Coordinates of C-alpha atoms in Angstrom, one line a residue:
M30 CA -14.1 -0.7 24.8
T31 CA -11.1 -3.3 26.0
Q32 CA -7.3 -1.9 26.5
T33 CA -4.4 -4.0 24.1
E34 CA -2.1 -4.9 25.3
N35 CA 0.0 -2.7 24.1
A36 CA 1.6 0.9 25.0
P37 CA -1.3 2.5 26.9
D38 CA 0.6 5.8 24.9
L39 CA 0.7 4.4 21.4
P40 CA -2.1 7.0 19.6
L41 CA -4.7 3.7 19.0
A42 CA -4.5 2.4 22.3
G43 CA -7.9 0.4 24.0
I44 CA -9.0 1.3 19.9
V45 CA -10.7 -2.5 19.2
V46 CA -10.9 -3.8 15.4
V47 CA -12.6 -6.7 14.5
D48 CA -10.5 -7.5 11.2
L49 CA -12.8 -9.8 8.7
G50 CA -10.2 -9.0 5.6
Q51 CA -8.8 -11.1 2.9
Y52 CA -5.4 -10.6 0.8
I53 CA -3.9 -6.9 1.5
A54 CA -6.5 -4.2 1.2
A55 CA -8.2 -4.7 4.5
P56 CA -5.9 -6.5 6.2
G57 CA -3.7 -4.0 5.6
A58 CA -5.4 -1.7 7.0
A59 CA -5.6 -3.5 10.2
Q60 CA -2.0 -3.8 10.4
T61 CA -1.8 0.1 10.2
L62 CA -4.4 0.5 12.7
A63 CA -2.6 -2.7 14.8
D64 CA 1.4 -0.7 14.4
L65 CA -0.9 2.6 15.7
G66 CA -1.7 0.1 18.5
A67 CA -5.1 -1.4 18.4
D68 CA -6.2 -4.7 19.5
V69 CA -7.1 -6.0 16.2
I70 CA -9.0 -9.2 16.5
K71 CA -8.4 -11.0 13.2
V72 CA -11.5 -13.4 12.2
E73 CA -11.2 -16.4 10.2
S74 CA -12.6 -19.1 8.7
P75 CA -11.7 -22.6 9.2
E76 CA -9.4 -22.6 6.7
G77 CA -8.3 -19.6 7.2
D78 CA -7.6 -16.3 5.3
Q79 CA -7.1 -17.4 1.8
A80 CA -3.9 -16.3 1.6
R81 CA -2.3 -18.9 3.9
G82 CA -3.3 -21.4 1.2
I83 CA -1.8 -19.9 -1.4
G84 CA 2.2 -21.0 -1.4
V85 CA 4.8 -18.3 -0.9
Y86 CA 3.0 -15.2 -1.7
G87 CA 0.1 -16.0 0.6
E88 CA 2.9 -16.3 3.1
A89 CA 4.9 -12.8 2.3
I90 CA 1.0 -11.6 2.5
M91 CA 0.5 -13.3 5.8
R92 CA 3.8 -11.9 6.8
A93 CA 3.1 -8.1 5.4
Y94 CA -0.1 -8.0 6.5
N95 CA -1.4 -9.5 9.3
R96 CA 1.8 -9.5 12.3
R97 CA 0.4 -7.8 15.9
K98 CA -2.9 -9.3 15.3
K99 CA -5.0 -11.8 17.2
S100 CA -6.3 -15.0 15.5
I101 CA -9.8 -16.2 15.7
V102 CA -11.5 -19.5 13.6
L103 CA -15.7 -18.6 13.3
D104 CA -17.4 -20.2 11.3
L105 CA -20.2 -17.2 10.2
K106 CA -22.5 -19.9 8.7
N107 CA -22.4 -21.2 12.7
D108 CA -25.1 -19.8 14.6
V109 CA -23.2 -19.4 17.7
D110 CA -19.7 -18.6 16.0
L111 CA -22.2 -16.0 13.9
G112 CA -23.5 -15.0 17.4
N113 CA -19.9 -15.0 18.2
A114 CA -19.1 -12.2 15.4
R115 CA -22.4 -10.5 16.5
S116 CA -20.8 -10.0 20.0
L117 CA -17.4 -8.8 19.4
I118 CA -18.8 -6.8 16.3
R119 CA -21.4 -5.2 19.7
H120 CA -17.9 -4.4 21.9
A121 CA -16.0 -3.4 18.5
D122 CA -14.3 0.1 17.6
V123 CA -13.6 -0.6 13.9
V124 CA -14.5 -3.5 11.4
V125 CA -13.0 -3.4 8.0
H126 CA -13.7 -6.0 5.8
N127 CA -13.5 -6.5 2.0
L128 CA -15.7 -9.6 1.4
R129 CA -17.4 -9.6 -1.9
P130 CA -20.7 -7.1 -2.1
G131 CA -23.7 -8.6 -0.7
V132 CA -21.7 -12.0 0.5
M133 CA -22.7 -9.9 4.7
D134 CA -25.3 -9.4 3.6
R135 CA -26.5 -13.2 3.5
L136 CA -24.6 -13.6 6.9
G137 CA -27.0 -11.1 8.1
L138 CA -24.2 -8.3 9.2
S139 CA -25.3 -5.3 6.5
A140 CA -24.0 -2.4 7.0
A141 CA -27.4 -1.7 8.9
A142 CA -27.3 -4.6 10.7
I143 CA -23.8 -3.9 12.2
R144 CA -25.0 -0.4 12.9
E145 CA -28.3 -1.5 14.9
L146 CA -25.6 -3.6 16.4
N147 CA -22.8 -0.8 17.3
P148 CA -24.0 2.8 16.1
T149 CA -20.9 4.1 17.7
V150 CA -18.9 1.7 15.2
V151 CA -16.7 2.5 12.3
L152 CA -17.7 0.8 9.8
A153 CA -15.0 0.2 6.7
S154 CA -15.9 -2.2 3.2
V155 CA -13.1 -2.3 0.6
S156 CA -14.6 -3.4 -2.7
G157 CA -13.1 -4.1 -6.6
F158 CA -15.2 -1.3 -8.3
G159 CA -17.5 0.3 -5.8
T160 CA -21.2 -1.0 -4.5
H161 CA -23.0 1.4 -7.1
G162 CA -22.2 0.4 -11.0
P163 CA -22.5 -2.7 -12.9
S164 CA -19.5 -3.9 -11.7
R165 CA -20.5 -4.1 -8.4
A166 CA -20.8 -7.9 -7.6
R167 CA -17.7 -8.1 -9.8
P168 CA -14.6 -9.5 -7.8
G169 CA -12.1 -7.6 -7.8
L170 CA -7.9 -7.4 -7.3
D171 CA -4.8 -5.0 -8.1
I172 CA -4.7 -6.4 -11.6
A173 CA -8.3 -5.8 -12.4
A174 CA -8.4 -2.1 -10.8
Q175 CA -4.0 -2.2 -12.7
A176 CA -6.2 -2.7 -15.9
E177 CA -9.4 -0.9 -16.1
T178 CA -8.3 2.6 -14.8
G179 CA -5.5 3.1 -17.7
M180 CA -2.4 2.2 -14.7
M181 CA -1.6 -0.6 -17.4
S182 CA -2.0 1.4 -20.4
A183 CA 0.2 3.8 -19.6
T184 CA 3.0 1.6 -18.0
G185 CA 5.6 0.1 -20.4
E186 CA 7.5 0.3 -24.1
T187 CA 6.6 2.3 -26.5
D188 CA 6.2 -0.2 -29.1
G189 CA 5.3 -3.3 -26.1
D190 CA 2.8 -5.1 -24.3
P191 CA 0.8 -2.9 -21.4
Q192 CA 2.5 -3.7 -17.9
R193 CA 1.8 -3.8 -14.5
V194 CA 3.4 -2.6 -12.0
G195 CA 6.3 -4.8 -10.1
F196 CA 3.7 -5.0 -6.4
P197 CA 0.3 -4.3 -6.1
L198 CA 0.1 -1.4 -5.5
V199 CA -3.5 -0.8 -6.1
D200 CA -4.1 -3.3 -3.0
H201 CA -1.1 -1.5 -0.9
A202 CA -2.4 1.9 -1.5
T203 CA -6.1 1.1 -0.5
S204 CA -5.6 0.0 2.8
Y205 CA -3.3 2.9 3.5
V206 CA -6.4 4.4 2.0
V207 CA -9.1 2.3 4.2
A208 CA -6.7 3.5 7.5
Q209 CA -6.4 7.0 6.6
A210 CA -10.6 7.1 6.4
I211 CA -10.6 5.5 9.5
L212 CA -9.0 7.6 11.6
A213 CA -10.9 10.2 10.6
A214 CA -14.0 8.6 11.5
L215 CA -13.0 8.0 15.0
Y216 CA -11.3 11.6 15.2
R217 CA -15.0 12.8 14.3
R218 CA -16.7 10.1 16.6
E219 CA -14.4 11.8 20.1
R220 CA -16.5 15.2 18.3
T221 CA -19.6 14.1 17.8
G222 CA -20.4 10.3 19.1
L223 CA -21.4 9.1 15.7
G224 CA -20.0 6.0 13.8
D225 CA -19.1 6.6 10.1
E226 CA -19.3 4.1 7.2
I227 CA -16.7 3.8 4.5
E228 CA -15.8 2.5 1.1
V229 CA -13.6 2.5 -0.3
S230 CA -12.9 0.2 -4.1
L231 CA -9.2 -0.5 -5.7
L232 CA -11.6 0.7 -8.9
D233 CA -11.4 4.8 -7.1
V234 CA -7.2 4.4 -5.8
A235 CA -5.8 3.3 -8.9
V236 CA -7.7 5.9 -10.5
D237 CA -6.3 8.4 -8.0
L238 CA -3.5 7.4 -7.7
Q239 CA -2.9 9.0 -11.7
C240 CA -4.2 12.4 -11.0
V241 CA -1.0 13.5 -12.7
N242 CA -1.3 11.7 -15.4
W243 CA -5.3 13.0 -15.4
G244 CA -4.3 16.4 -15.5
E245 CA -1.4 16.4 -18.0
Y246 CA -4.8 14.6 -20.0
G247 CA -7.6 16.6 -19.2
I248 CA -4.7 20.1 -20.5
T249 CA -3.3 18.4 -23.6
G250 CA -6.2 16.2 -24.6
V251 CA -3.9 13.3 -24.9
V252 CA -4.3 10.1 -23.6
P253 CA -1.7 9.1 -21.6
R254 CA 0.2 6.1 -23.9
R255 CA 2.8 4.0 -22.9
S256 CA 6.4 5.4 -23.7
G257 CA 9.2 3.4 -21.3
N258 CA 11.2 6.1 -19.1
G259 CA 10.7 9.2 -19.3
Q260 CA 8.3 11.4 -18.5
P261 CA 6.6 11.5 -21.4
T262 CA 6.2 16.1 -21.1
A263 CA 9.4 17.1 -20.0
A264 CA 12.8 15.9 -20.2
P265 CA 15.4 14.7 -18.9
A266 CA 13.2 13.3 -16.5
A267 CA 13.1 9.8 -15.0
D268 CA 15.7 8.8 -17.5
I269 CA 17.7 5.9 -17.2
F270 CA 20.8 6.0 -17.7
R271 CA 23.8 2.9 -18.1
T272 CA 27.1 3.2 -15.7
A273 CA 30.1 1.5 -15.8
D274 CA 28.4 -1.0 -12.9
G275 CA 24.8 -0.3 -13.1
S276 CA 22.0 2.2 -14.2
I277 CA 21.3 5.2 -12.5
V278 CA 17.7 8.0 -12.9
V279 CA 17.6 11.5 -13.7
S280 CA 15.7 14.3 -13.6
A281 CA 17.2 18.0 -14.5
Y282 CA 14.0 19.2 -16.8
T283 CA 14.3 23.0 -15.5
A284 CA 16.6 25.4 -17.6
A285 CA 18.5 25.9 -14.9
R286 CA 18.9 22.3 -13.7
F287 CA 19.8 21.3 -17.0
E288 CA 22.2 23.4 -17.7
Q289 CA 23.9 22.5 -14.8
L290 CA 23.6 18.5 -15.5
C291 CA 25.3 19.8 -19.1
A292 CA 27.7 21.4 -17.9
I293 CA 29.0 18.1 -15.8
A294 CA 28.6 16.0 -18.3
N295 CA 30.9 18.2 -20.1
C296 CA 28.0 18.8 -23.2
P297 CA 28.0 23.1 -22.3
E298 CA 27.0 23.3 -25.8
L299 CA 24.0 21.3 -25.6
P300 CA 21.1 24.1 -23.8
K301 CA 22.6 26.4 -27.1
D302 CA 20.9 23.8 -29.6
P303 CA 17.9 23.7 -30.8
R304 CA 16.5 20.4 -30.7
F305 CA 17.8 21.2 -26.3
A306 CA 16.6 24.5 -25.6
D307 CA 13.4 24.0 -24.2
N308 CA 11.4 20.9 -22.7
P309 CA 9.1 20.5 -25.8
A310 CA 12.0 20.1 -28.0
R311 CA 14.3 18.2 -25.5
V312 CA 11.1 16.2 -25.5
A313 CA 10.6 15.6 -29.5
H314 CA 14.4 14.8 -29.4
R315 CA 14.9 13.1 -26.0
A316 CA 16.4 9.7 -27.7
E317 CA 18.9 12.0 -29.4
L318 CA 19.6 13.7 -26.1
L319 CA 19.9 10.7 -24.3
D320 CA 22.8 9.4 -26.6
A321 CA 24.4 12.7 -26.0
L322 CA 24.6 12.6 -22.1
S323 CA 25.4 8.4 -22.1
P324 CA 28.8 8.4 -23.2
F325 CA 29.5 10.2 -19.1
F326 CA 27.3 8.6 -17.5
S327 CA 29.1 5.3 -18.9
E328 CA 32.7 6.1 -17.8
L329 CA 31.9 6.4 -14.4
D330 CA 29.9 4.0 -11.7
T331 CA 27.0 4.6 -9.7
E332 CA 28.0 5.4 -6.7
T333 CA 30.2 8.6 -8.2
A334 CA 27.9 9.3 -10.8
L335 CA 24.8 9.8 -8.1
Q336 CA 27.4 12.2 -6.0
Q337 CA 28.2 14.5 -8.8
L338 CA 24.6 14.8 -9.8
T339 CA 23.1 15.0 -5.5
S340 CA 26.3 17.6 -4.9
A341 CA 24.8 20.3 -7.3
G342 CA 21.7 19.9 -6.5
I343 CA 20.5 17.5 -9.8
V344 CA 17.5 14.7 -8.8
A345 CA 19.1 11.8 -9.4
G346 CA 18.4 8.0 -8.4
A347 CA 20.9 4.9 -8.0
V348 CA 18.9 1.8 -9.9
R349 CA 19.6 -0.8 -6.8
S350 CA 17.7 -4.3 -6.8
Y351 CA 16.4 -5.7 -3.4
D352 CA 19.0 -6.7 -1.8
Q353 CA 21.4 -3.3 -2.9
V354 CA 18.3 -1.4 -1.2
L355 CA 18.6 -3.5 2.5
T356 CA 22.8 -2.2 2.4
A357 CA 21.6 1.0 1.4
A358 CA 22.9 3.4 4.3
D359 CA 20.2 5.1 3.9
V360 CA 17.7 2.8 4.1
I361 CA 19.7 1.5 7.0
A362 CA 19.6 4.7 8.8
S363 CA 16.1 5.1 8.3
G364 CA 14.9 2.4 10.1
I365 CA 11.9 1.5 7.5
F366 CA 12.9 -1.9 8.4
A367 CA 11.6 -3.7 11.7
T368 CA 11.7 -7.6 12.6
A369 CA 9.0 -9.8 12.7
S370 CA 8.0 -13.7 14.1
S371 CA 6.4 -15.7 11.0
V372 CA 4.0 -18.4 12.1
E373 CA 6.3 -20.8 12.7
G374 CA 8.7 -18.5 14.5
A375 CA 11.0 -17.4 12.2
Q376 CA 12.9 -14.2 11.8
Y377 CA 12.2 -11.9 9.0
D378 CA 12.9 -8.0 8.4
I379 CA 9.5 -6.2 7.0
P380 CA 9.2 -2.7 6.7
G381 CA 6.8 -1.6 9.3
L382 CA 5.2 2.2 9.5
P383 CA 7.3 4.5 7.0
Y384 CA 7.5 8.0 8.6
R385 CA 8.6 8.4 12.5
S386 CA 6.6 9.7 15.5
Q387 CA 7.4 10.4 19.3
S388 CA 4.4 8.5 19.6
T389 CA 4.9 5.1 17.6
P390 CA 8.7 4.2 18.1
R391 CA 10.3 2.6 15.4
N392 CA 12.1 0.2 18.3
R393 CA 8.8 -2.1 19.3
G394 CA 9.8 -4.2 15.9
A395 CA 7.3 -5.8 14.5
G396 CA 5.5 -8.0 15.5
A397 CA 4.4 -12.1 15.1
V398 CA 2.1 -13.3 12.6
P399 CA -0.7 -15.5 14.7
E400 CA -1.7 -19.4 13.8
L401 CA -4.7 -20.0 12.5
G402 CA -7.2 -19.7 15.4
E403 CA -4.0 -19.0 18.4
H404 CA -6.0 -16.5 20.1
T405 CA -9.4 -17.9 20.1
G406 CA -10.1 -19.3 23.7
E407 CA -8.8 -16.3 24.8
V408 CA -10.3 -13.4 22.5
L409 CA -13.6 -15.2 23.8
S410 CA -13.2 -16.0 26.8
R411 CA -12.0 -11.9 26.9
Y412 CA -16.0 -11.4 25.6
G413 CA -17.9 -14.2 27.6
L414 CA -18.3 -16.6 24.5
V415 CA -18.7 -20.0 24.0
D416 CA -17.0 -21.9 21.2
H417 CA -19.1 -23.7 19.3
A418 CA -16.9 -26.5 19.5
T419 CA -17.8 -27.1 23.0
V420 CA -21.8 -26.8 22.5
H421 CA -23.4 -30.2 22.1

């Protein structure tokens, strides 16, 4: 396979990925592979990834999930460009897409056709609802998966409307799942020489993200419902307290931690109160418990409260806004944000790989978002292909 331009000692150096994705899930998986050193060729229609045309949100998607890639324009309805796509697939180690079921088939790029072109390729496809059920042809986005897997029904205030999570959680998590599956398939290929075919749906990922809720449901038989902040079967757990300058979230639901919390909050009598004697009692009387503890927090600023609790080993976190996150000492020390370049060349900060490893240093920066078709000539020339625009 063609050697990537990335550093040769990166984990996926030399791996060629053809990214036929739109929006988040498939491009996000390809982004992870690019960060790991793969040479990712983003194949776009003449109109481009649909995210390029939907304003600020689309620009954010491009910035978050399309760095380090080479963008080429292929009109797959054109015979020459479709032939070019086939040639790229022959040279690829990985092909990833999230086109609606049936689209690839109509283009003559079904899974069977791709395996015939390249028997050792790892083909990963993403759909909204899977390819075997009655909704296989439905368009599926993050919000539909949140709605139809119970996630929204369990999120929000008790008496309020169902709420979505405040960011595209399912799409992003799906990108991780796809990348994980691809890496496993590549490792298997190293041992066996065999390619693989991977299917991931937003529906499956959204169900899986709620494993603990499913576990509780299986134990109690009680359908999870919206309950605002706080874990439904433990208290205090994920409960919010107002401080003098903000809010803090606290979890101290084991007997020992609850006693420590009460001692710090100058309420040593609370563990002896029958209403708060154990977790079921505290859950049943959560409102009274929070009322009893709240005066302690209201008199302290958030950082002081956080210091007092964490020094005693109690899990707590300051509720921070995005601008506060950027200036938080732990976030700065982590190095999670890296500088990248937009299509227009503007510099911006974006989260990179959410882990550290010797093989993938964080000081590489986050890369650049390609212009639509920026690398068409370069990539086609590399593989000895002809741009259909030059064919008469």
